[in-house]
Each structure stands twice: as C-alpha cells, then as structure tokens.
Amino acid sequence: MQARRVFLQQLALGLGLSSMADYSFAADPHTSDVPVDRPLRVALLGLGGYANIVAKGMQECKMAKITGLISGTPSKIDTWKKKYDIPDKNTYSYENIEDIRNNSEIDLVYVITPNSLHHKFVLEVAKTGKHIICEKPLADNAQQAREMIEACKKAGVRLYVGYRLHFEPHTQEVIRMREAGEFGKIMHVNNYMGFTIGDPTQWRLKKALAGGGAMMDVGVYSLNAARYCTGEEPIWVTAQESKTDPVKFKEVDETITFQLGFPSGIIANCGCTYNFNHSERLHLMGSKGWAEMVPAFGYGPIKGKTHLGPINQPSVNHQAYQMDGIAACILQNKPDPNVTGEEGLKDMIVVDAVYESIRKGGQKIMINS
C-alpha cells in the first residue's frame, strides 16, 4: 500500500486565511514499523448515530481504543459499556465531565454531539487536561471556534476536528497531484454534497442544536474541498439559498449554492442540500488535467479518476484511519495533520461569510481573518 499522506497544518491562530501551500507528510500508521507502548485511549462524548459509526470503525484501529464513555442518557451508557467492555469507572454523565481529569485511562475525548453543543463541551473538556477531537463543524461560528482554540491552547491540550477525508487515500492522491503540478494551473473547482434528510423531528432541523442546516452539516465538505483542491484561501464569497419546503426547513437552510473567489483568480462553484440525493461530487479542472471523484465525501467507498485514469487507491475505513492518524501524532510525535482546530476555524470564517451573503441578498462578501 502506498504510504498514506497526512498534511501538516503549519499556520498559527491569528494568521487567518493565509496560504495553505505548505504541507508535510507523515507515515501511515497502518504500515509503520514504529512501535507504541499502548494505544491512544479515547472516550466518546455523545453516543448518538455517528458515535456508533466511529465506535464500529475504531474496532479496526491499530493505535487507538475506546476506553471511556460520556453521555447524558444513562440507558445508553449501560448498553455501550457492555458492547465495548468499558468499566463503570470510565463512564461519565454530562454533569460530572470534570472528573475525567483524574482518569489515567483516558487520553483524549471525542466530542460527537449536535453541532451547537460542540463549543460548550470542548471548553469543559479542555479544563480536564485531555486532548480533544471535535466533530465537524467545529462550532456554530468563527468566534466560538476561536474561543475553543484559545481554551485548548491555555490548557495545553491538542484540539482536532473530525475531517476524516484528510486521511482518505483517494483525497490525498488528488492533493498530491495538485501539489506536484500534475494538473497544471488550477482553473476551476466544482463541488457538491447533499442528501434527502429524513425524520422532520431530528436535531439537524432545529437551529438551537444544529446551528444551521445543510451548509453547516454537508456544505463544509464542499467548502473544505475547494480549499484543498486549490491550495489557496478564499478572499470573497457570494451565496444563495433556495427553500422548497418552508415547513420542514422553517428553522434551517435547505439548499445553498455558493461561489468562492481565490487570490489567483480561481472561482469555485459549490453547493449543499438537504433535499435531494445523488449530489456528491468533486470536480477539479486544470490547464494540464483534471480530477473527478463521485462519490467524493461519504463514508465510502470513494471513487475517482483523473486525466491519467482511475485513482488506484485502497478503500479504507475512514474512522479507523482518522483515529490512527491522530494517535500517531500524539503517541509518536508525528507532525499534526491538517485537521487541527485552526483548520476548522478557517472553514467557519467562510461559513459565516456565506450566511452573511445570503442575509444581504447574495452580495459579495470579502473574507477577512
């Protein structure tokens, strides 16, 4: 298997939207011969739908293991501790999170709650001295993201965001080709992500829990991909919202299209939706070649091709690769991949601008740090 490439985030908080061009690569922990004394010991905070996917994926991890559980629902704790053999002393409620500071069997907490609870729980966990992974989007807005980064910095803990695709081999190959100049000058990017949302009573349709709708949930994929496809940071955005079901989507956005302008003159057309399926794609066009991935952002298998032919990379368990990649950073002192809190902040700055453009009738919004 080709060594898995992990991107180094070298920009410090406060530099805002400067270049993404400088990366370095770390060894794939799935092929590394570097031994570790023990796995990264992870507590899951929030035991909902995606936590189940993470937990299942982590059964394939070589360097990370679930050792703790945190939930506001006691019945979930009972079920999960039996399923994953977690002792009572490593289980916590939302009310006694501070007690994990004294638990030497937990190194890191993975926050997998509804979006609008990310800020609250990251601040609480940071005080315990445990490292943190927060599921995307990092926060409801850029200001919250800044506060989370600062709290972790003050506590001396690492903050990561759950951008699993930064560990996914097809995605990494496209970025490698772009950085190597194999596409020539990037001319245009077109990304879309969405699906038909189901249960109208779910938390994703409640602004108080979700922070927003399709843009917050799946629009971040289109946005983040536009950044890693160009290697640049956007300097302006225009955005439009359409809503075909004002009852179901009373509180949150249903479908948003947005355009990102980059310093080199590249324009990326992006979109996201909660109203239709079969819209998951990435398309990059350059002066010498192109890349297309369909599907591009889901849990897999990711499929793609370029002007040179199929992207021949392995299909992997995204959650296992993500957790082993982060474990390698913490346990083996590998360079931090491009999934730090600062990376999440950069996307939140743009998300804020998208919503501002919509409020102002599609007006072009200049993006500042």
PDB file of N, CA and C in Angstrom, residues 2-73:
ATOM      1  N   GLN A   2       0.513   2.206  -0.826  1.00  0.00           N
ATOM      2  CA  GLN A   2       1.274   3.441  -0.859  1.00  0.00           C
ATOM      3  C   GLN A   2       1.159   4.155   0.477  1.00  0.00           C
ATOM      4  N   ALA A   3       2.266   4.716   0.936  1.00  0.00           N
ATOM      5  CA  ALA A   3       2.237   5.414   2.229  1.00  0.00           C
ATOM      6  C   ALA A   3       1.167   6.489   2.218  1.00  0.00           C
ATOM      7  N   ARG A   4       0.420   6.535   3.292  1.00  0.00           N
ATOM      8  CA  ARG A   4      -0.692   7.476   3.393  1.00  0.00           C
ATOM      9  C   ARG A   4      -0.173   8.848   3.763  1.00  0.00           C
ATOM     10  N   ARG A   5      -0.624   9.836   3.042  1.00  0.00           N
ATOM     11  CA  ARG A   5      -0.080  11.176   3.206  1.00  0.00           C
ATOM     12  C   ARG A   5      -0.957  11.980   4.147  1.00  0.00           C
ATOM     13  N   VAL A   6      -0.342  12.584   5.132  1.00  0.00           N
ATOM     14  CA  VAL A   6      -1.061  13.399   6.100  1.00  0.00           C
ATOM     15  C   VAL A   6      -0.499  14.810   6.059  1.00  0.00           C
ATOM     16  N   PHE A   7      -1.381  15.765   6.059  1.00  0.00           N
ATOM     17  CA  PHE A   7      -0.965  17.133   5.803  1.00  0.00           C
ATOM     18  C   PHE A   7      -0.653  17.887   7.096  1.00  0.00           C
ATOM     19  N   LEU A   8       0.436  18.643   7.084  1.00  0.00           N
ATOM     20  CA  LEU A   8       0.867  19.395   8.260  1.00  0.00           C
ATOM     21  C   LEU A   8       0.269  20.790   8.255  1.00  0.00           C
ATOM     22  N   GLN A   9      -0.500  21.075   9.281  1.00  0.00           N
ATOM     23  CA  GLN A   9      -1.012  22.431   9.436  1.00  0.00           C
ATOM     24  C   GLN A   9       0.050  23.278  10.144  1.00  0.00           C
ATOM     25  N   GLN A  10       0.638  24.237   9.422  1.00  0.00           N
ATOM     26  CA  GLN A  10       1.748  24.998   9.976  1.00  0.00           C
ATOM     27  C   GLN A  10       1.356  26.413  10.369  1.00  0.00           C
ATOM     28  N   LEU A  11       0.106  26.763  10.159  1.00  0.00           N
ATOM     29  CA  LEU A  11      -0.256  28.148  10.389  1.00  0.00           C
ATOM     30  C   LEU A  11      -0.790  28.329  11.783  1.00  0.00           C
ATOM     31  N   ALA A  12      -0.333  29.295  12.490  1.00  0.00           N
ATOM     32  CA  ALA A  12      -0.782  29.539  13.858  1.00  0.00           C
ATOM     33  C   ALA A  12      -2.069  30.339  13.859  1.00  0.00           C
ATOM     34  N   LEU A  13      -2.831  30.220  14.935  1.00  0.00           N
ATOM     35  CA  LEU A  13      -4.044  31.009  15.115  1.00  0.00           C
ATOM     36  C   LEU A  13      -3.687  32.487  15.061  1.00  0.00           C
ATOM     37  N   GLY A  14      -4.492  33.224  14.323  1.00  0.00           N
ATOM     38  CA  GLY A  14      -4.242  34.643  14.218  1.00  0.00           C
ATOM     39  C   GLY A  14      -3.746  35.017  12.837  1.00  0.00           C
ATOM     40  N   LEU A  15      -3.226  34.034  12.092  1.00  0.00           N
ATOM     41  CA  LEU A  15      -2.805  34.323  10.730  1.00  0.00           C
ATOM     42  C   LEU A  15      -3.984  34.351   9.785  1.00  0.00           C
ATOM     43  N   GLY A  16      -5.154  33.848  10.278  1.00  0.00           N
ATOM     44  CA  GLY A  16      -6.373  33.934   9.491  1.00  0.00           C
ATOM     45  C   GLY A  16      -6.330  33.100   8.249  1.00  0.00           C
ATOM     46  N   LEU A  17      -6.609  33.723   7.087  1.00  0.00           N
ATOM     47  CA  LEU A  17      -6.763  32.977   5.855  1.00  0.00           C
ATOM     48  C   LEU A  17      -5.533  33.120   4.963  1.00  0.00           C
ATOM     49  N   SER A  18      -4.382  32.817   5.486  1.00  0.00           N
ATOM     50  CA  SER A  18      -3.177  32.837   4.674  1.00  0.00           C
ATOM     51  C   SER A  18      -3.053  31.546   3.892  1.00  0.00           C
ATOM     52  N   SER A  19      -1.962  31.362   3.172  1.00  0.00           N
ATOM     53  CA  SER A  19      -1.842  30.255   2.228  1.00  0.00           C
ATOM     54  C   SER A  19      -1.864  28.895   2.897  1.00  0.00           C
ATOM     55  N   MET A  20      -2.406  27.905   2.182  1.00  0.00           N
ATOM     56  CA  MET A  20      -2.386  26.517   2.624  1.00  0.00           C
ATOM     57  C   MET A  20      -1.274  25.744   1.926  1.00  0.00           C
ATOM     58  N   ALA A  21      -0.387  26.417   1.238  1.00  0.00           N
ATOM     59  CA  ALA A  21       0.518  25.719   0.326  1.00  0.00           C
ATOM     60  C   ALA A  21       1.551  24.840   1.020  1.00  0.00           C
ATOM     61  N   ASP A  22       1.909  25.142   2.263  1.00  0.00           N
ATOM     62  CA  ASP A  22       2.982  24.404   2.927  1.00  0.00           C
ATOM     63  C   ASP A  22       2.441  23.221   3.701  1.00  0.00           C
ATOM     64  N   TYR A  23       2.770  22.029   3.255  1.00  0.00           N
ATOM     65  CA  TYR A  23       2.353  20.801   3.911  1.00  0.00           C
ATOM     66  C   TYR A  23       3.571  19.889   4.072  1.00  0.00           C
ATOM     67  N   SER A  24       3.464  18.950   4.991  1.00  0.00           N
ATOM     68  CA  SER A  24       4.433  17.848   5.024  1.00  0.00           C
ATOM     69  C   SER A  24       3.661  16.570   5.237  1.00  0.00           C
ATOM     70  N   PHE A  25       4.291  15.443   5.011  1.00  0.00           N
ATOM     71  CA  PHE A  25       3.604  14.171   5.065  1.00  0.00           C
ATOM     72  C   PHE A  25       4.123  13.320   6.204  1.00  0.00           C
ATOM     73  N   ALA A  26       3.233  12.616   6.861  1.00  0.00           N
ATOM     74  CA  ALA A  26       3.605  11.704   7.943  1.00  0.00           C
ATOM     75  C   ALA A  26       3.363  10.275   7.479  1.00  0.00           C
ATOM     76  N   ALA A  27       4.061   9.333   8.095  1.00  0.00           N
ATOM     77  CA  ALA A  27       3.916   7.932   7.712  1.00  0.00           C
ATOM     78  C   ALA A  27       2.539   7.408   8.075  1.00  0.00           C
ATOM     79  N   ASP A  28       2.049   6.501   7.296  1.00  0.00           N
ATOM     80  CA  ASP A  28       0.775   5.838   7.559  1.00  0.00           C
ATOM     81  C   ASP A  28       0.945   4.900   8.749  1.00  0.00           C
ATOM     82  N   PRO A  29       0.195   5.113   9.850  1.00  0.00           N
ATOM     83  CA  PRO A  29       0.350   4.225  11.000  1.00  0.00           C
ATOM     84  C   PRO A  29      -0.047   2.786  10.696  1.00  0.00           C
ATOM     85  N   HIS A  30      -0.819   2.567   9.608  1.00  0.00           N
ATOM     86  CA  HIS A  30      -1.196   1.207   9.242  1.00  0.00           C
ATOM     87  C   HIS A  30      -0.053   0.439   8.598  1.00  0.00           C
ATOM     88  N   THR A  31       0.999   1.149   8.161  1.00  0.00           N
ATOM     89  CA  THR A  31       2.151   0.476   7.577  1.00  0.00           C
ATOM     90  C   THR A  31       3.433   0.781   8.343  1.00  0.00           C
ATOM     91  N   SER A  32       3.328   1.589   9.391  1.00  0.00           N
ATOM     92  CA  SER A  32       4.519   1.994  10.134  1.00  0.00           C
ATOM     93  C   SER A  32       5.055   0.858  11.001  1.00  0.00           C
ATOM     94  N   ASP A  33       6.367   0.784  11.085  1.00  0.00           N
ATOM     95  CA  ASP A  33       7.009  -0.199  11.959  1.00  0.00           C
ATOM     96  C   ASP A  33       7.384   0.394  13.311  1.00  0.00           C
ATOM     97  N   VAL A  34       7.059   1.681  13.497  1.00  0.00           N
ATOM     98  CA  VAL A  34       7.396   2.327  14.763  1.00  0.00           C
ATOM     99  C   VAL A  34       6.464   1.809  15.852  1.00  0.00           C
ATOM    100  N   PRO A  35       6.986   1.168  16.894  1.00  0.00           N
ATOM    101  CA  PRO A  35       6.122   0.587  17.919  1.00  0.00           C
ATOM    102  C   PRO A  35       5.580   1.641  18.881  1.00  0.00           C
ATOM    103  N   VAL A  36       4.452   1.354  19.490  1.00  0.00           N
ATOM    104  CA  VAL A  36       3.916   2.185  20.558  1.00  0.00           C
ATOM    105  C   VAL A  36       3.680   1.283  21.760  1.00  0.00           C
ATOM    106  N   ASP A  37       3.865   1.854  22.943  1.00  0.00           N
ATOM    107  CA  ASP A  37       3.712   1.065  24.165  1.00  0.00           C
ATOM    108  C   ASP A  37       2.260   0.714  24.441  1.00  0.00           C
ATOM    109  N   ARG A  38       1.360   1.592  24.013  1.00  0.00           N
ATOM    110  CA  ARG A  38      -0.064   1.382  24.284  1.00  0.00           C
ATOM    111  C   ARG A  38      -0.867   2.167  23.255  1.00  0.00           C
ATOM    112  N   PRO A  39      -2.142   1.864  23.083  1.00  0.00           N
ATOM    113  CA  PRO A  39      -2.959   2.636  22.158  1.00  0.00           C
ATOM    114  C   PRO A  39      -3.370   3.986  22.752  1.00  0.00           C
ATOM    115  N   LEU A  40      -3.779   4.877  21.892  1.00  0.00           N
ATOM    116  CA  LEU A  40      -4.402   6.119  22.346  1.00  0.00           C
ATOM    117  C   LEU A  40      -5.747   5.761  22.962  1.00  0.00           C
ATOM    118  N   ARG A  41      -5.984   6.192  24.181  1.00  0.00           N
ATOM    119  CA  ARG A  41      -7.184   5.804  24.919  1.00  0.00           C
ATOM    120  C   ARG A  41      -8.224   6.904  24.788  1.00  0.00           C
ATOM    121  N   VAL A  42      -9.343   6.557  24.176  1.00  0.00           N
ATOM    122  CA  VAL A  42     -10.330   7.541  23.732  1.00  0.00           C
ATOM    123  C   VAL A  42     -11.656   7.364  24.469  1.00  0.00           C
ATOM    124  N   ALA A  43     -12.208   8.478  24.944  1.00  0.00           N
ATOM    125  CA  ALA A  43     -13.565   8.495  25.487  1.00  0.00           C
ATOM    126  C   ALA A  43     -14.476   9.183  24.479  1.00  0.00           C
ATOM    127  N   LEU A  44     -15.604   8.581  24.177  1.00  0.00           N
ATOM    128  CA  LEU A  44     -16.586   9.169  23.272  1.00  0.00           C
ATOM    129  C   LEU A  44     -17.584   9.982  24.084  1.00  0.00           C
ATOM    130  N   LEU A  45     -17.768  11.241  23.699  1.00  0.00           N
ATOM    131  CA  LEU A  45     -18.723  12.125  24.366  1.00  0.00           C
ATOM    132  C   LEU A  45     -19.892  12.357  23.422  1.00  0.00           C
ATOM    133  N   GLY A  46     -21.056  11.797  23.779  1.00  0.00           N
ATOM    134  CA  GLY A  46     -22.210  11.819  22.891  1.00  0.00           C
ATOM    135  C   GLY A  46     -22.301  10.480  22.188  1.00  0.00           C
ATOM    136  N   LEU A  47     -23.358   9.728  22.473  1.00  0.00           N
ATOM    137  CA  LEU A  47     -23.456   8.354  21.956  1.00  0.00           C
ATOM    138  C   LEU A  47     -24.616   8.208  20.983  1.00  0.00           C
ATOM    139  N   GLY A  48     -24.685   9.120  20.025  1.00  0.00           N
ATOM    140  CA  GLY A  48     -25.740   9.085  19.019  1.00  0.00           C
ATOM    141  C   GLY A  48     -25.339   8.302  17.782  1.00  0.00           C
ATOM    142  N   GLY A  49     -25.967   8.655  16.655  1.00  0.00           N
ATOM    143  CA  GLY A  49     -25.787   7.892  15.422  1.00  0.00           C
ATOM    144  C   GLY A  49     -24.362   7.849  14.920  1.00  0.00           C
ATOM    145  N   TYR A  50     -23.696   9.002  14.831  1.00  0.00           N
ATOM    146  CA  TYR A  50     -22.344   8.979  14.299  1.00  0.00           C
ATOM    147  C   TYR A  50     -21.362   8.345  15.272  1.00  0.00           C
ATOM    148  N   ALA A  51     -21.623   8.454  16.567  1.00  0.00           N
ATOM    149  CA  ALA A  51     -20.756   7.781  17.539  1.00  0.00           C
ATOM    150  C   ALA A  51     -20.746   6.277  17.296  1.00  0.00           C
ATOM    151  N   ASN A  52     -21.881   5.728  16.904  1.00  0.00           N
ATOM    152  CA  ASN A  52     -21.933   4.298  16.578  1.00  0.00           C
ATOM    153  C   ASN A  52     -21.023   3.964  15.402  1.00  0.00           C
ATOM    154  N   ILE A  53     -20.982   4.840  14.401  1.00  0.00           N
ATOM    155  CA  ILE A  53     -20.126   4.621  13.235  1.00  0.00           C
ATOM    156  C   ILE A  53     -18.659   4.720  13.636  1.00  0.00           C
ATOM    157  N   VAL A  54     -18.342   5.724  14.460  1.00  0.00           N
ATOM    158  CA  VAL A  54     -16.962   5.877  14.933  1.00  0.00           C
ATOM    159  C   VAL A  54     -16.528   4.656  15.740  1.00  0.00           C
ATOM    160  N   ALA A  55     -17.390   4.240  16.659  1.00  0.00           N
ATOM    161  CA  ALA A  55     -17.049   3.098  17.523  1.00  0.00           C
ATOM    162  C   ALA A  55     -16.836   1.832  16.707  1.00  0.00           C
ATOM    163  N   LYS A  56     -17.690   1.609  15.733  1.00  0.00           N
ATOM    164  CA  LYS A  56     -17.528   0.431  14.876  1.00  0.00           C
ATOM    165  C   LYS A  56     -16.228   0.513  14.091  1.00  0.00           C
ATOM    166  N   GLY A  57     -15.928   1.692  13.538  1.00  0.00           N
ATOM    167  CA  GLY A  57     -14.705   1.864  12.784  1.00  0.00           C
ATOM    168  C   GLY A  57     -13.461   1.677  13.632  1.00  0.00           C
ATOM    169  N   MET A  58     -13.538   2.109  14.879  1.00  0.00           N
ATOM    170  CA  MET A  58     -12.361   2.024  15.750  1.00  0.00           C
ATOM    171  C   MET A  58     -11.997   0.592  16.129  1.00  0.00           C
ATOM    172  N   GLN A  59     -12.871  -0.336  15.852  1.00  0.00           N
ATOM    173  CA  GLN A  59     -12.521  -1.734  16.094  1.00  0.00           C
ATOM    174  C   GLN A  59     -11.420  -2.191  15.146  1.00  0.00           C
ATOM    175  N   GLU A  60     -11.191  -1.440  14.062  1.00  0.00           N
ATOM    176  CA  GLU A  60     -10.116  -1.749  13.121  1.00  0.00           C
ATOM    177  C   GLU A  60      -8.838  -0.975  13.415  1.00  0.00           C
ATOM    178  N   CYS A  61      -8.859  -0.118  14.419  1.00  0.00           N
ATOM    179  CA  CYS A  61      -7.686   0.704  14.718  1.00  0.00           C
ATOM    180  C   CYS A  61      -6.523  -0.144  15.219  1.00  0.00           C
ATOM    181  N   LYS A  62      -5.319   0.296  14.871  1.00  0.00           N
ATOM    182  CA  LYS A  62      -4.099  -0.318  15.367  1.00  0.00           C
ATOM    183  C   LYS A  62      -3.485   0.477  16.504  1.00  0.00           C
ATOM    184  N   MET A  63      -3.877   1.748  16.618  1.00  0.00           N
ATOM    185  CA  MET A  63      -3.217   2.623  17.584  1.00  0.00           C
ATOM    186  C   MET A  63      -4.180   3.382  18.485  1.00  0.00           C
ATOM    187  N   ALA A  64      -5.468   3.115  18.406  1.00  0.00           N
ATOM    188  CA  ALA A  64      -6.445   3.822  19.227  1.00  0.00           C
ATOM    189  C   ALA A  64      -7.510   2.851  19.718  1.00  0.00           C
ATOM    190  N   LYS A  65      -8.043   3.119  20.898  1.00  0.00           N
ATOM    191  CA  LYS A  65      -9.011   2.212  21.513  1.00  0.00           C
ATOM    192  C   LYS A  65     -10.000   3.009  22.341  1.00  0.00           C
ATOM    193  N   ILE A  66     -11.267   2.591  22.317  1.00  0.00           N
ATOM    194  CA  ILE A  66     -12.284   3.217  23.163  1.00  0.00           C
ATOM    195  C   ILE A  66     -12.114   2.707  24.591  1.00  0.00           C
ATOM    196  N   THR A  67     -11.895   3.644  25.518  1.00  0.00           N
ATOM    197  CA  THR A  67     -11.741   3.254  26.924  1.00  0.00           C
ATOM    198  C   THR A  67     -12.699   3.991  27.851  1.00  0.00           C
ATOM    199  N   GLY A  68     -13.469   4.951  27.308  1.00  0.00           N
ATOM    200  CA  GLY A  68     -14.374   5.713  28.148  1.00  0.00           C
ATOM    201  C   GLY A  68     -15.623   6.145  27.405  1.00  0.00           C
ATOM    202  N   LEU A  69     -16.676   6.441  28.156  1.00  0.00           N
ATOM    203  CA  LEU A  69     -17.953   6.854  27.601  1.00  0.00           C
ATOM    204  C   LEU A  69     -18.506   8.027  28.408  1.00  0.00           C
ATOM    205  N   ILE A  70     -19.077   9.026  27.688  1.00  0.00           N
ATOM    206  CA  ILE A  70     -19.703  10.175  28.335  1.00  0.00           C
ATOM    207  C   ILE A  70     -21.028  10.432  27.638  1.00  0.00           C
ATOM    208  N   SER A  71     -22.124  10.422  28.399  1.00  0.00           N
ATOM    209  CA  SER A  71     -23.442  10.594  27.802  1.00  0.00           C
ATOM    210  C   SER A  71     -24.409  11.219  28.797  1.00  0.00           C
ATOM    211  N   GLY A  72     -25.409  11.894  28.249  1.00  0.00           N
ATOM    212  CA  GLY A  72     -26.473  12.426  29.088  1.00  0.00           C
ATOM    213  C   GLY A  72     -27.616  11.452  29.248  1.00  0.00           C
ATOM    214  N   THR A  73     -27.497  10.272  28.663  1.00  0.00           N
ATOM    215  CA  THR A  73     -28.559   9.267  28.718  1.00  0.00           C
ATOM    216  C   THR A  73     -28.042   8.003  29.389  1.00  0.00           C
TER     217      THR A  73
END
